mmCIF file of C-alpha atoms in Angstrom:
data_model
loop_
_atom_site.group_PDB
_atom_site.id
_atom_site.type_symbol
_atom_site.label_atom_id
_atom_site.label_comp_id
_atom_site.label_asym_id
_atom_site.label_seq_id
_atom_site.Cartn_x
_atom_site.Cartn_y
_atom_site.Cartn_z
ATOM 1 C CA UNK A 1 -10.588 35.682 -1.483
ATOM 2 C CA UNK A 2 -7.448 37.700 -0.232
ATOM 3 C CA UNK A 3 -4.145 36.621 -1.249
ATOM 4 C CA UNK A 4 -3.369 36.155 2.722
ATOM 5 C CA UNK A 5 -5.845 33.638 2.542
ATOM 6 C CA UNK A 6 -4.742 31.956 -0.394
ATOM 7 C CA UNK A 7 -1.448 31.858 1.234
ATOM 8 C CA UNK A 8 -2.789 30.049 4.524
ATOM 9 C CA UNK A 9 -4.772 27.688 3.174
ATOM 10 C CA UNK A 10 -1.694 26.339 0.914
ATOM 11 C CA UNK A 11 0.588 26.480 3.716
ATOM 12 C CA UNK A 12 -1.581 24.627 5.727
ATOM 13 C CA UNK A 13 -2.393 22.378 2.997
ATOM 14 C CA UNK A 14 1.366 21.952 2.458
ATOM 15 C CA UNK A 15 1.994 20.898 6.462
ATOM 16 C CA UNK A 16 -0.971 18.923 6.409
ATOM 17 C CA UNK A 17 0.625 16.983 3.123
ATOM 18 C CA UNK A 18 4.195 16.824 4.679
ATOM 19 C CA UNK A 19 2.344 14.893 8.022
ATOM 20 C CA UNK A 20 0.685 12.412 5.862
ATOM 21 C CA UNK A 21 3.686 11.821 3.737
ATOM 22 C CA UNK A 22 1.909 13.076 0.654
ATOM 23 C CA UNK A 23 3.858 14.340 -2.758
ATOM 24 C CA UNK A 24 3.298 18.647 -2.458
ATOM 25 C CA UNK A 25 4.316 18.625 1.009
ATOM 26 C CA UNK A 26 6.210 21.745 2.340
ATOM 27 C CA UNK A 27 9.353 21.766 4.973
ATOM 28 C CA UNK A 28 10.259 23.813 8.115
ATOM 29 C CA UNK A 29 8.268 21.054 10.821
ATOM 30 C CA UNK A 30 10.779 20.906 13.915
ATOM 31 C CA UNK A 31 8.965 18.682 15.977
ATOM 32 C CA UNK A 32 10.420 15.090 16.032
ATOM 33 C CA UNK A 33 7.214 13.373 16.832
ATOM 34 C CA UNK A 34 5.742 14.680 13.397
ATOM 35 C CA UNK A 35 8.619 13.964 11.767
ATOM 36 C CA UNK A 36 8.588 10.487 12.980
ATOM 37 C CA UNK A 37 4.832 10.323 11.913
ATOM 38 C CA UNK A 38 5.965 11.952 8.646
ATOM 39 C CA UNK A 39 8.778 9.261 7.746
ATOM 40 C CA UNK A 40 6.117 6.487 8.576
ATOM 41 C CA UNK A 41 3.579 8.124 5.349
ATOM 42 C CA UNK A 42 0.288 7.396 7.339
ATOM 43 C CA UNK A 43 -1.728 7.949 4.048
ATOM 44 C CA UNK A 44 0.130 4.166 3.020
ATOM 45 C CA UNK A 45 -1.500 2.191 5.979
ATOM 46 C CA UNK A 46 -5.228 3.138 4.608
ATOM 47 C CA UNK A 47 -5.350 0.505 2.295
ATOM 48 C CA UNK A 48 -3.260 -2.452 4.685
ATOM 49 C CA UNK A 49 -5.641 -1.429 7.143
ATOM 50 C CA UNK A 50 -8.435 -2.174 4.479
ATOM 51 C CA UNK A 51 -6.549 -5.257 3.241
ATOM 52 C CA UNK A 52 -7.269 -6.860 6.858
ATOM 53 C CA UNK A 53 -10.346 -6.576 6.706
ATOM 54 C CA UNK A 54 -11.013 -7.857 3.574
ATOM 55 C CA UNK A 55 -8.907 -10.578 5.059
ATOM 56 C CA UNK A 56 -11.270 -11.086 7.753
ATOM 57 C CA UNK A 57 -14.283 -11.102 5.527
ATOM 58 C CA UNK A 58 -12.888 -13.775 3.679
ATOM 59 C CA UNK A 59 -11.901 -16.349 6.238
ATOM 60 C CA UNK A 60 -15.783 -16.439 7.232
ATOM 61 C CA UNK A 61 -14.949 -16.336 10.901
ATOM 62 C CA UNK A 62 -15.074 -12.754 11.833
ATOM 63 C CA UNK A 63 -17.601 -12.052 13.868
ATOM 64 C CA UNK A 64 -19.253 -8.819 15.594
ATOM 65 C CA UNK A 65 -18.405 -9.618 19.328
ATOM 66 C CA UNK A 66 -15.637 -7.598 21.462
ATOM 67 C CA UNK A 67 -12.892 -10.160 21.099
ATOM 68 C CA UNK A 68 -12.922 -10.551 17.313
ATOM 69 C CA UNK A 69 -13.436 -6.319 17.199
ATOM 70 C CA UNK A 70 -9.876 -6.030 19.425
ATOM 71 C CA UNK A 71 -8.058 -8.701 17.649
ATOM 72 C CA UNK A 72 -8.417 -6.871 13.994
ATOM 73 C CA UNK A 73 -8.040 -3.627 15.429
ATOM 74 C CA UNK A 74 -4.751 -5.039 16.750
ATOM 75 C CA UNK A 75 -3.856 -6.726 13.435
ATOM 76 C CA UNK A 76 -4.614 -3.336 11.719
ATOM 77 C CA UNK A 77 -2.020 -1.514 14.111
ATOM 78 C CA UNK A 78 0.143 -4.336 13.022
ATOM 79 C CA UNK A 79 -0.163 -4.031 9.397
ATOM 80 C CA UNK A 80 -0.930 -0.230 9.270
ATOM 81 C CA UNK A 81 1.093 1.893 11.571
ATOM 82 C CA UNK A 82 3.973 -0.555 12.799
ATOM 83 C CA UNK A 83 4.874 -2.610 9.725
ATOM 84 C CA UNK A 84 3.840 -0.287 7.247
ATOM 85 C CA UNK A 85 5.527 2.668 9.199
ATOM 86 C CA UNK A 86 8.713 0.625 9.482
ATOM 87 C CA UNK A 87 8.723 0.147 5.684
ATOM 88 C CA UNK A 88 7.969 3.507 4.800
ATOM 89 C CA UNK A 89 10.701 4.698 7.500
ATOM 90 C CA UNK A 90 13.440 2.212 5.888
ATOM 91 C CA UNK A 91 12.633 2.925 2.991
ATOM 92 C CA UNK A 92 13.012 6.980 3.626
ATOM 93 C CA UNK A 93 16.792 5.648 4.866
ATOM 94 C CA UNK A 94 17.880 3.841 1.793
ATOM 95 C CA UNK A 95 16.031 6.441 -0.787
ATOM 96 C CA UNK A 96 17.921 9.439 1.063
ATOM 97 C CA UNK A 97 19.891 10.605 -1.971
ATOM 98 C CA UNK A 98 17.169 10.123 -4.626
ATOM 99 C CA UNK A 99 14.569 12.035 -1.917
ATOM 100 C CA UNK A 100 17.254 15.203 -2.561
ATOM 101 C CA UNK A 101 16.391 15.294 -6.286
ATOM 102 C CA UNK A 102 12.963 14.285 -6.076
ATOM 103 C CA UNK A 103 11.098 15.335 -2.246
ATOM 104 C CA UNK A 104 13.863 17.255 -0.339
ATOM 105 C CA UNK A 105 11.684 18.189 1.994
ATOM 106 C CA UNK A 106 11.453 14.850 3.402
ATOM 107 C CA UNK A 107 12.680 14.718 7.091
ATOM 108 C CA UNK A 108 16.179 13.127 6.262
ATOM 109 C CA UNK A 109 17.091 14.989 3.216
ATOM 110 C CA UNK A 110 15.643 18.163 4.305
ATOM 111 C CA UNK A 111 18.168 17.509 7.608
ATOM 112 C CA UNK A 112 15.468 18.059 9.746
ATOM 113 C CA UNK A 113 15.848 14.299 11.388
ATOM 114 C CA UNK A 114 19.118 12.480 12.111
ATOM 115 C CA UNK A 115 19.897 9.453 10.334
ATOM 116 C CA UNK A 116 20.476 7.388 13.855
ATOM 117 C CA UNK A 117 17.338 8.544 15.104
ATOM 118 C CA UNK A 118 15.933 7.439 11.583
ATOM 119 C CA UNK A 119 17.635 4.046 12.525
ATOM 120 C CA UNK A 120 16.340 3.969 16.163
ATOM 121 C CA UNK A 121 12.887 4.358 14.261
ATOM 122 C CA UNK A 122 13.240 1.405 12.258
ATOM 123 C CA UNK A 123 14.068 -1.144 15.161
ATOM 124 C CA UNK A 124 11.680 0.369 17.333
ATOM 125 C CA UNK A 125 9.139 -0.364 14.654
ATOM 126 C CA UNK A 126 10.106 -3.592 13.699
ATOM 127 C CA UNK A 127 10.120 -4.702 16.944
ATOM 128 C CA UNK A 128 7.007 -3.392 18.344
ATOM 129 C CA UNK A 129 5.482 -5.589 14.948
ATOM 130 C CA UNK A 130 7.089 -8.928 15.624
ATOM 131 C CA UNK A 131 6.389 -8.856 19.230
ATOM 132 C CA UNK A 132 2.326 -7.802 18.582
ATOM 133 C CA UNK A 133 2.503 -10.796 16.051
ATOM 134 C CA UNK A 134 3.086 -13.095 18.328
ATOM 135 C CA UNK A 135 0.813 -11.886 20.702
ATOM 136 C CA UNK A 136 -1.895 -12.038 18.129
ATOM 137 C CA UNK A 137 -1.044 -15.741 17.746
ATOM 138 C CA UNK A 138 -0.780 -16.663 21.645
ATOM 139 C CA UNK A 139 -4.408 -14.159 21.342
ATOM 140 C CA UNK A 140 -5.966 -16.718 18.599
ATOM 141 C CA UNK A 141 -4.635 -19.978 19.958
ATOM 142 C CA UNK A 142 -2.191 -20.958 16.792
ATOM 143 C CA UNK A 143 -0.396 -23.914 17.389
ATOM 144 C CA UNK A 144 1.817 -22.675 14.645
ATOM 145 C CA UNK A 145 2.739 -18.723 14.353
ATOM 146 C CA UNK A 146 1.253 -17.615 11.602
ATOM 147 C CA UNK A 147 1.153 -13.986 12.614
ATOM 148 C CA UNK A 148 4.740 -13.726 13.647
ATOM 149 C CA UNK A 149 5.526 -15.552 10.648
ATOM 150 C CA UNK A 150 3.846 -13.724 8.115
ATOM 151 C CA UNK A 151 5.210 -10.187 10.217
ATOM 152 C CA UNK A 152 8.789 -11.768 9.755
ATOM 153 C CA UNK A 153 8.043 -12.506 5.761
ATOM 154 C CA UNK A 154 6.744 -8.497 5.691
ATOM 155 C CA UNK A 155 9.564 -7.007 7.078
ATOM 156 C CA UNK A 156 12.173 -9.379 4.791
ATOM 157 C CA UNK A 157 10.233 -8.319 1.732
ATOM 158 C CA UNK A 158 10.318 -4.507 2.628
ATOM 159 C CA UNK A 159 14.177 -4.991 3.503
ATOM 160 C CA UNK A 160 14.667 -6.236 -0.029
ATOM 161 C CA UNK A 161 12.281 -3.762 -1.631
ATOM 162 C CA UNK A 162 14.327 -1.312 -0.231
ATOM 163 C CA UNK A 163 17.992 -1.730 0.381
ATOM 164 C CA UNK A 164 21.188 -2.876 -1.562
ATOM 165 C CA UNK A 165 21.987 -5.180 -2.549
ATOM 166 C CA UNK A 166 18.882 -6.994 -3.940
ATOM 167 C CA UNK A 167 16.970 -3.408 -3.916
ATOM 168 C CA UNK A 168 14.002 -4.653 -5.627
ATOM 169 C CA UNK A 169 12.601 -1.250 -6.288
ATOM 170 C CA UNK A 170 15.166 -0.927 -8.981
ATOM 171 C CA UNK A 171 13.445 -3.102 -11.211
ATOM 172 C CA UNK A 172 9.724 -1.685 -12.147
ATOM 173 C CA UNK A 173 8.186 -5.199 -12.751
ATOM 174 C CA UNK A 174 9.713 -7.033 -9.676
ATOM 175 C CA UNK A 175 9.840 -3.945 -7.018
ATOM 176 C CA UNK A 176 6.203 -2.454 -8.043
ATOM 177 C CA UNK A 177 4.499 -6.362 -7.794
ATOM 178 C CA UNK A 178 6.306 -6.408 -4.110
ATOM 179 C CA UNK A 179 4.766 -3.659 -3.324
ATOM 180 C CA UNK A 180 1.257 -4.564 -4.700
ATOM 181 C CA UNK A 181 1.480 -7.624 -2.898
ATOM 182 C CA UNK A 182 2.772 -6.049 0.516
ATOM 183 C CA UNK A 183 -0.822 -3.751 0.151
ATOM 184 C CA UNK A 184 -2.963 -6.311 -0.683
ATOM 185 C CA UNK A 185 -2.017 -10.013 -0.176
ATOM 186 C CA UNK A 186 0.221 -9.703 3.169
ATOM 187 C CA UNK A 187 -2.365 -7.708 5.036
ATOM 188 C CA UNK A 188 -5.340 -10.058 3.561
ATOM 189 C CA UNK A 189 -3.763 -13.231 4.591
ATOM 190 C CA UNK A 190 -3.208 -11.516 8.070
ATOM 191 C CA UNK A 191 -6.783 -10.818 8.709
ATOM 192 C CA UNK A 192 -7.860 -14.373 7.186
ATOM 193 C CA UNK A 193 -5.431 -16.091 9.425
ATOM 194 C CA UNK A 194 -6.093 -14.428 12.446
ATOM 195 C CA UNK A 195 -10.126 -14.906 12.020
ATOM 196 C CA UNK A 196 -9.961 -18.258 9.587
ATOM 197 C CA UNK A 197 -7.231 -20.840 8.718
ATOM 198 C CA UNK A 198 -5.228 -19.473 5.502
ATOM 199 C CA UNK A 199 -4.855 -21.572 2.464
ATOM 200 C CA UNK A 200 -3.394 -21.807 -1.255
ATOM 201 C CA UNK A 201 -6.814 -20.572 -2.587
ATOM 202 C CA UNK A 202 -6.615 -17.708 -0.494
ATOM 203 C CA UNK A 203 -3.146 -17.039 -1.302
ATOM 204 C CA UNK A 204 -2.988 -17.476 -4.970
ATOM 205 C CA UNK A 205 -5.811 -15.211 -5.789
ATOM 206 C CA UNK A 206 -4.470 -12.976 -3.539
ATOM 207 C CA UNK A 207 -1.250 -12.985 -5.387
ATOM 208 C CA UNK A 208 -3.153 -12.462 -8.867
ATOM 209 C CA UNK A 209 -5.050 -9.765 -7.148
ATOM 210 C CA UNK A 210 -1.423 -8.084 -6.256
ATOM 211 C CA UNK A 211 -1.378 -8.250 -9.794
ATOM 212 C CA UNK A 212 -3.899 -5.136 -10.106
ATOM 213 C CA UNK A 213 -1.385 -3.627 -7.182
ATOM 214 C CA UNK A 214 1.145 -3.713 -9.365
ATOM 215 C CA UNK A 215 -0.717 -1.152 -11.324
ATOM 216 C CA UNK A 216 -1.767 1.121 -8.509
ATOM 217 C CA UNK A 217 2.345 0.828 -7.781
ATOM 218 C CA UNK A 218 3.125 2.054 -11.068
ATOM 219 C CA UNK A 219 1.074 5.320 -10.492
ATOM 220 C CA UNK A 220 3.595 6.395 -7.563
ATOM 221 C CA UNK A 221 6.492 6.201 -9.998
ATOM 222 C CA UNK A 222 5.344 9.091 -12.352
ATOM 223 C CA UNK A 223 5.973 11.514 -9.493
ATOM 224 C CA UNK A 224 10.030 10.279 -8.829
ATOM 225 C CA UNK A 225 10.810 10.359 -13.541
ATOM 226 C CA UNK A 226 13.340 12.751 -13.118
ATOM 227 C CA UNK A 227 15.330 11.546 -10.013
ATOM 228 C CA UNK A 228 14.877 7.775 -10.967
ATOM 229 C CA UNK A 229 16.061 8.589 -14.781
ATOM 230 C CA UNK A 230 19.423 10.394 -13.164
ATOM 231 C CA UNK A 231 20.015 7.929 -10.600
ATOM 232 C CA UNK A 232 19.193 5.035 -12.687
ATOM 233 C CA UNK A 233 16.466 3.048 -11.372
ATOM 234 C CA UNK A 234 14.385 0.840 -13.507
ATOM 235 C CA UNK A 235 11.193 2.348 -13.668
ATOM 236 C CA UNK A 236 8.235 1.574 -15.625
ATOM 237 C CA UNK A 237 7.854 5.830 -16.613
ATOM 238 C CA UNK A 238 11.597 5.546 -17.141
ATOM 239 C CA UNK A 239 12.248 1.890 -18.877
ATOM 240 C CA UNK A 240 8.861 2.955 -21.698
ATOM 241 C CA UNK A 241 8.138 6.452 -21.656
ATOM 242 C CA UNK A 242 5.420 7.544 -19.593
ATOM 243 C CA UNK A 243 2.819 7.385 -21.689
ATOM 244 C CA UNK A 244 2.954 3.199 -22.487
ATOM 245 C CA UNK A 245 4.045 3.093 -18.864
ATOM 246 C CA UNK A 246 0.151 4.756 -18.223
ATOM 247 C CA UNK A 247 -1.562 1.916 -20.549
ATOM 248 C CA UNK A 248 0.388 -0.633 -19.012
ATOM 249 C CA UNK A 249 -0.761 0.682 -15.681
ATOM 250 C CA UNK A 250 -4.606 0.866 -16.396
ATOM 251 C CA UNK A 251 -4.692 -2.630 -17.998
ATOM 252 C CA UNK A 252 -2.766 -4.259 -15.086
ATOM 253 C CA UNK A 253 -5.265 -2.500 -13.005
ATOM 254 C CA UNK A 254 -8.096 -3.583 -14.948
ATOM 255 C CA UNK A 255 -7.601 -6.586 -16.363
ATOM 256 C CA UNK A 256 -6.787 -8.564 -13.259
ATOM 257 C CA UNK A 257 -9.435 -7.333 -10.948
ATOM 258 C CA UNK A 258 -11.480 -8.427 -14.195
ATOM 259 C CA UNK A 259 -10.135 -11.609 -13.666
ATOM 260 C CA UNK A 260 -10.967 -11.855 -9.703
ATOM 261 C CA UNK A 261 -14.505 -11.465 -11.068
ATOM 262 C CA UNK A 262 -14.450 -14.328 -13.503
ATOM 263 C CA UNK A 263 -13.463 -16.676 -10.411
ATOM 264 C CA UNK A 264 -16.213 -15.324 -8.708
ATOM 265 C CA UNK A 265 -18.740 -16.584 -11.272
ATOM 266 C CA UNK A 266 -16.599 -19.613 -11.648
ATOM 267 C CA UNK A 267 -17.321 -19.920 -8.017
ATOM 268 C CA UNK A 268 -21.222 -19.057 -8.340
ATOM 269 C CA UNK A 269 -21.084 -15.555 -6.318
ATOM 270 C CA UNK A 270 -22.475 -13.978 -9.361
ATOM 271 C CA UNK A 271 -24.184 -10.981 -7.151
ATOM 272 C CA UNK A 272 -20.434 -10.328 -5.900
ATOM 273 C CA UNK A 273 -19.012 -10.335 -9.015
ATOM 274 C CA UNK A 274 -21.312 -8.409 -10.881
ATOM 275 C CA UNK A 275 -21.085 -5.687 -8.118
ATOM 276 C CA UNK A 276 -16.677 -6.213 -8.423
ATOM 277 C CA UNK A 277 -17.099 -5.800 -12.236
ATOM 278 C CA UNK A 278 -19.453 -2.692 -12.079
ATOM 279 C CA UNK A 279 -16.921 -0.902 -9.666
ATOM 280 C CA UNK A 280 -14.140 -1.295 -12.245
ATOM 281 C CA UNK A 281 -16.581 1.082 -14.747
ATOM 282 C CA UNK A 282 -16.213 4.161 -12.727
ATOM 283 C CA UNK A 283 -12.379 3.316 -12.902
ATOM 284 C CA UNK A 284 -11.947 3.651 -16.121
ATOM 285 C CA UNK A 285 -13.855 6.663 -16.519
ATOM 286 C CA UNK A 286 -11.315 8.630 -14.199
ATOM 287 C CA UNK A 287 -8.392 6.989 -15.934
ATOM 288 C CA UNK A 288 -9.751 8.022 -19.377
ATOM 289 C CA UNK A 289 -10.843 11.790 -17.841
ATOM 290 C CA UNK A 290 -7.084 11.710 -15.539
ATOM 291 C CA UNK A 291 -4.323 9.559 -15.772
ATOM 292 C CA UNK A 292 -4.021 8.762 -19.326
ATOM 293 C CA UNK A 293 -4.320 12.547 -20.355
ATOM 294 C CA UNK A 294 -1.713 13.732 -18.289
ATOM 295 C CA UNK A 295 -0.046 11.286 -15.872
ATOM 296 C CA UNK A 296 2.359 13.527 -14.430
ATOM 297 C CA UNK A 297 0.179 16.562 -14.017
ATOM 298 C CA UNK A 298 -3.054 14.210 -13.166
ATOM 299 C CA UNK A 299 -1.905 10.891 -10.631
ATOM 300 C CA UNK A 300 -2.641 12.162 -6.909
ATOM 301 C CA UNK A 301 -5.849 13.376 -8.567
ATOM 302 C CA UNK A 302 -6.572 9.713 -10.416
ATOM 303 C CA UNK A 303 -5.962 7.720 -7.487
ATOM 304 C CA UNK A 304 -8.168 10.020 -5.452
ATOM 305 C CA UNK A 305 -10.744 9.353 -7.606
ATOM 306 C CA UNK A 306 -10.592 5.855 -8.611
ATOM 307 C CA UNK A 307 -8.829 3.965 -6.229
ATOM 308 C CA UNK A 308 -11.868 4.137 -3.185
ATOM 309 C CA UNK A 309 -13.792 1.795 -5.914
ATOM 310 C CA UNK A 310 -10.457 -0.620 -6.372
ATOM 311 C CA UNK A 311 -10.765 -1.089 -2.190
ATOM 312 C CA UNK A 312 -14.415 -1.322 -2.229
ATOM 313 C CA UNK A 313 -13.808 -3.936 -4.871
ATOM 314 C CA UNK A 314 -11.503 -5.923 -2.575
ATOM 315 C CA UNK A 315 -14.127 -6.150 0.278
ATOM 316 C CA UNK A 316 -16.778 -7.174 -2.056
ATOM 317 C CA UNK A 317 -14.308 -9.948 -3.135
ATOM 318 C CA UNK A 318 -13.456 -10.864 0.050
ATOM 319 C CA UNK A 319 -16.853 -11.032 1.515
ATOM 320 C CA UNK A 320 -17.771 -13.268 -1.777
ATOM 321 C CA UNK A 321 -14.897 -15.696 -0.423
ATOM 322 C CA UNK A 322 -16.030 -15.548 2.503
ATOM 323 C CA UNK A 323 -19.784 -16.602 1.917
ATOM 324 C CA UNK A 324 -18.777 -19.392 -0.781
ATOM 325 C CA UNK A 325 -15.964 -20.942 2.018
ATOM 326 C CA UNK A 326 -13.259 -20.744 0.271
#
């Protein structure tokens, strides 16, 4: 292979990276409607999207008619594009400095985007996702808004996550397990609500499930060591070295989807959780050949790898919960 075509292929891997809001990306994009669409990281709504749907499995009301087809593709624009893309977006605003030490070829570092337009973004966003919430309710009938409620608790928690003075991301234990949760419990309980009628169950195993997000979390924090150690955010790489912050990764990871599959025999969906605890095998295998061997060089490549069993996990779960009627 020429070295021309070396050359294109990483460049266009590069711009493709930069529009998904991946780490590698490259700079130089002028138009503002892919820079919009690069501050929103559409790689993060893949697994709200998925978290819907698992939602919808487990309320045991989803069915395969027109309606119900609409209403979670509407809850997964919700949850995907407009809630997640206004987190990502703030989130871009408040990590600004940090971004210049870590990704300055994001859109606002890189000066490519303006910080009002970056602020027009955000409302736009938000809005657009409070006002489909409660649409989705009027949609399902609610007498109480569940949807705009749980849109509202979203956006609070990625306000906090993100911005001073609570700025939850500066602790590793309390800013990665928001995060977990906002991937798998807020968009789960969305889906079950809209198709179901969400209760404790639901949401405390959800929440223990975040636990295992909490882990997934960790990996993106092995990529920001540097900027995080200068600026002095609380990391997990950064508070115990990255190697124990790896273990402590795997076994959150592990240990708690472990534990979604005890319920599940506790609960006497023993095909479902046989099928949850064989999908954590193949995770450990590409944590023992990746992330544990080299986290820094190795995490895009581990969560390639691993994490499409983690989500396939989370349906099976949810499906499980959904035939028992929990």
């Amino acid at each position: 292979m020429s070295d021309s075509s070396t050359t294109n292929g990483t460049e266009k891997s590069g711009k493709t990276r930069q529009l998904l809001g991946m780490k590698g990306a490259t700079s130089g994009e002028t138009s503002i409607w892919k820079l919009r669409l690069q501050l929103m990281k559409p790689i993060t709504w893949i697994p709200l999207i998925w978290g819907v749907v698992c939602g919808a499995a487990s309320s045991g009301g989803y069915s395969w008619t027109p309606e119900d087809f609409l209403r979670a593709a509407a809850c997964m624009l919700l949850s995907g594009p407009l809630m997640a893309g206004y987190t990502q977006t703030l989130n871009d605003f408040y990590d600004r400095e940090i971004d210049a030490i870590n990704e300055p070829y994001r859109p606002i570092p890189s000066g490519a985007i303006s910080v009002p337009q970056v602020v027009t973004q955000i409302f736009v966003l938000l809005g657009a996702g409070l006002a489909l919430g409660y649409g989705l309710d009027v949609w399902a009938g609610h007498d109480f808004p569940i949807m705009l409620c749980l849109t509202l608790g979203g956006a609070f928690l990625a306000y906090i996550y993100s911005a001073p003075p609570l700025k939850l991301k500066q602790n590793g234990w309390l800013g990665n397990y928001a995060l977990g949760a906002s991937y798998i419990a807020l968009p789960w309980w969305a889906g079950h609500a809209l198709f179901g009628e969400l209760n404790w169950t639901i949401i405390v195993l959800t929440l223990f499930y975040s636990l295992a997000g909490l882990g997934i979390a960790v990996v993106n924090d092995f990529k920001s060591v540097e900027g995080d150690s200068q600026l002095g955010l609380k990391s997990l790489p950064v508070m115990f070295g990255v190697n124990t912050a790896a273990w402590i990764c795997v076994i959150m990871i592990d240990v708690f989807q472990a534990g979604i599959g005890a319920y599940l025999i506790y609960i006497h969906q023993n095909l479902y959780a046989a099928i949850l605890l064989l999908l954590v095998i193949p995770q450990i295998t590409f944590q023992d050949m990746y992330f544990l061997r080299n986290p820094l060089e190795n995490d895009v490549k581990y969560q390639a790898s691993a994490q499409p069993f983690l989500v396939l996990g989370m349906l099976v779960a949810g499906l499980a919960l959904g035939h028992a009627g929990v």
